PDB file of C-alpha atoms in Angstrom:
ATOM      1  CA  MET G   1       5.717 -10.082   5.374  1.00 51.00           C
ATOM      2  CA  LEU G   2       5.091 -11.469   1.913  1.00 50.00           C
ATOM      3  CA  THR G   3       7.518 -10.761  -0.916  1.00 52.00           C
ATOM      4  CA  HIS G   4       7.305 -11.210  -4.652  1.00 50.00           C
ATOM      5  CA  LYS G   5      10.075 -13.728  -5.455  1.00 52.00           C
ATOM      6  CA  PRO G   6      11.171 -12.435  -8.915  1.00 50.00           C
ATOM      7  CA  ARG G   7      12.019  -9.049  -7.386  1.00 49.00           C
ATOM      8  CA  LEU G   8      14.399 -10.644  -4.886  1.00 48.00           C
ATOM      9  CA  ASP G   9      17.177 -11.390  -7.342  1.00 53.00           C
ATOM     10  CA  PRO G  10      20.792 -10.139  -7.464  1.00 53.00           C
ATOM     11  CA  PHE G  11      19.986  -7.658 -10.241  1.00 59.00           C
ATOM     12  CA  ASN G  12      17.530  -5.687  -8.070  1.00 56.00           C
ATOM     13  CA  ILE G  13      19.624  -5.272  -4.935  1.00 62.00           C
ATOM     14  CA  GLY G  14      17.988  -2.852  -2.546  1.00 67.00           C
ATOM     15  CA  GLU G  15      14.512  -3.276  -4.019  1.00 71.00           C
ATOM     16  CA  ALA G  16      11.747  -5.725  -3.149  1.00 74.00           C
ATOM     17  CA  LYS G  17       8.058  -5.900  -3.900  1.00 77.00           C
ATOM     18  CA  ILE G  18       6.044  -6.543  -0.737  1.00 77.00           C
ATOM     19  CA  LEU G  19       2.395  -6.883   0.179  1.00 80.00           C
ATOM     20  CA  VAL G  20       1.200  -4.169   2.574  1.00 75.00           C
ATOM     21  CA  GLU G  21      -2.130  -4.768   4.301  1.00 82.00           C
ATOM     22  CA  ILE G  22      -3.813  -1.707   5.795  1.00 81.00           C
ATOM     23  CA  GLU G  23      -7.105  -0.802   7.414  1.00 83.00           C
ATOM     24  CA  LEU G  24      -9.240   1.041   4.871  1.00 76.00           C
ATOM     25  CA  ASP G  25     -10.086   3.856   7.270  1.00 76.00           C
ATOM     26  CA  LYS G  26      -6.368   4.648   7.772  1.00 82.00           C
ATOM     27  CA  ASN G  27      -3.899   6.480   5.524  1.00 84.00           C
ATOM     28  CA  PHE G  28      -1.511   4.505   3.337  1.00 86.00           C
ATOM     29  CA  PRO G  29       1.856   4.455   5.175  1.00 88.00           C
ATOM     30  CA  LYS G  30       4.738   6.329   3.541  1.00 91.00           C
ATOM     31  CA  LYS G  31       7.333   4.316   5.511  1.00 91.00           C
ATOM     32  CA  ILE G  32       7.332   0.913   7.197  1.00 88.00           C
ATOM     33  CA  ALA G  33       9.679  -0.662   9.743  1.00 90.00           C
ATOM     34  CA  LEU G  34      11.331  -3.943   8.729  1.00 84.00           C
ATOM     35  CA  ASP G  35      13.583  -6.169  10.790  1.00 87.00           C
ATOM     36  CA  ASP G  36      16.186  -8.639   9.561  1.00 84.00           C
ATOM     37  CA  LYS G  37      17.273 -12.013  10.952  1.00 86.00           C
ATOM     38  CA  LEU G  38      19.787 -10.307  13.255  1.00 89.00           C
ATOM     39  CA  GLY G  39      17.133  -8.116  14.850  1.00 89.00           C
ATOM     40  CA  ASN G  40      18.193  -4.894  13.112  1.00 91.00           C
ATOM     41  CA  ILE G  41      15.262  -2.592  12.357  1.00 92.00           C
ATOM     42  CA  PHE G  42      15.152  -0.472   9.197  1.00 88.00           C
ATOM     43  CA  LEU G  43      12.729   2.298   8.235  1.00 90.00           C
ATOM     44  CA  VAL G  44      11.918   1.818   4.539  1.00 85.00           C
ATOM     45  CA  ASP G  45      10.139   4.168   2.097  1.00 88.00           C
ATOM     46  CA  VAL G  46       7.019   2.685   0.484  1.00 86.00           C
ATOM     47  CA  VAL G  47       6.155   3.352  -3.178  1.00 86.00           C
ATOM     48  CA  TYR G  48       2.703   2.157  -4.262  1.00 85.00           C
ATOM     49  CA  SER G  49       2.218   1.016  -7.856  1.00 83.00           C
ATOM     50  CA  TRP G  50      -1.519   1.719  -7.514  1.00 83.00           C
ATOM     51  CA  ILE G  51      -3.820   3.277  -4.904  1.00 83.00           C
ATOM     52  CA  PRO G  52      -7.594   2.876  -5.316  1.00 82.00           C
ATOM     53  CA  SER G  53      -9.707   5.988  -5.738  1.00 81.00           C
ATOM     54  CA  THR G  54     -11.814   7.221  -2.831  1.00 80.00           C
ATOM     55  CA  CYS G  55     -15.432   8.349  -3.097  1.00 81.00           C
ATOM     56  CA  GLU G  56     -15.571  12.098  -2.509  1.00 80.00           C
ATOM     57  CA  ARG G  57     -19.010  11.790  -0.910  1.00 80.00           C
ATOM     58  CA  CYS G  58     -18.709   8.895   1.564  1.00 80.00           C
ATOM     59  CA  GLY G  59     -14.939   8.277   1.697  1.00 77.00           C
ATOM     60  CA  SER G  60     -15.220   4.577   0.779  1.00 78.00           C
ATOM     61  CA  LEU G  61     -12.896   2.828  -1.650  1.00 77.00           C
ATOM     62  CA  GLY G  62     -13.942   1.066  -4.839  1.00 72.00           C
ATOM     63  CA  HIS G  63     -16.586   3.415  -6.209  1.00 74.00           C
ATOM     64  CA  LYS G  64     -17.156   7.055  -7.080  1.00 70.00           C
ATOM     65  CA  ALA G  65     -20.174   9.181  -6.172  1.00 67.00           C
ATOM     66  CA  LYS G  66     -22.840   9.345  -8.862  1.00 67.00           C
ATOM     67  CA  ARG G  67     -23.353  12.753 -10.414  1.00 63.00           C
ATOM     68  CA  GLY G  68     -26.552  14.473  -9.360  1.00 56.00           C
ATOM     69  CA  GLY G  69     -27.617  11.698  -6.996  1.00 56.00           C
ATOM     70  CA  ASP G  70     -27.676  11.415  -3.250  1.00 58.00           C
ATOM     71  CA  SER G  71     -26.516   7.803  -3.032  1.00 62.00           C
ATOM     72  CA  CYS G  72     -23.050   6.380  -3.537  1.00 68.00           C
ATOM     73  CA  GLY G  73     -22.039   3.368  -5.582  1.00 55.00           C
TER      74      GLY G  73
END
């Protein structure tokens, strides 16, 4: 798991910014399981600062369907 170092300071106890990698054909997880050095497992809520839009026509990320056309992109 990758973390963003400035968020791991004593003033933001209980909060960390992490990188979540997902498969694009899956839903964004609402919770993830994390384990600590002692082997304890915690279920943690995930809050996304940004989620890319999905094309209404083909379901792909990164573009929107063109109006009046049959093709995407």
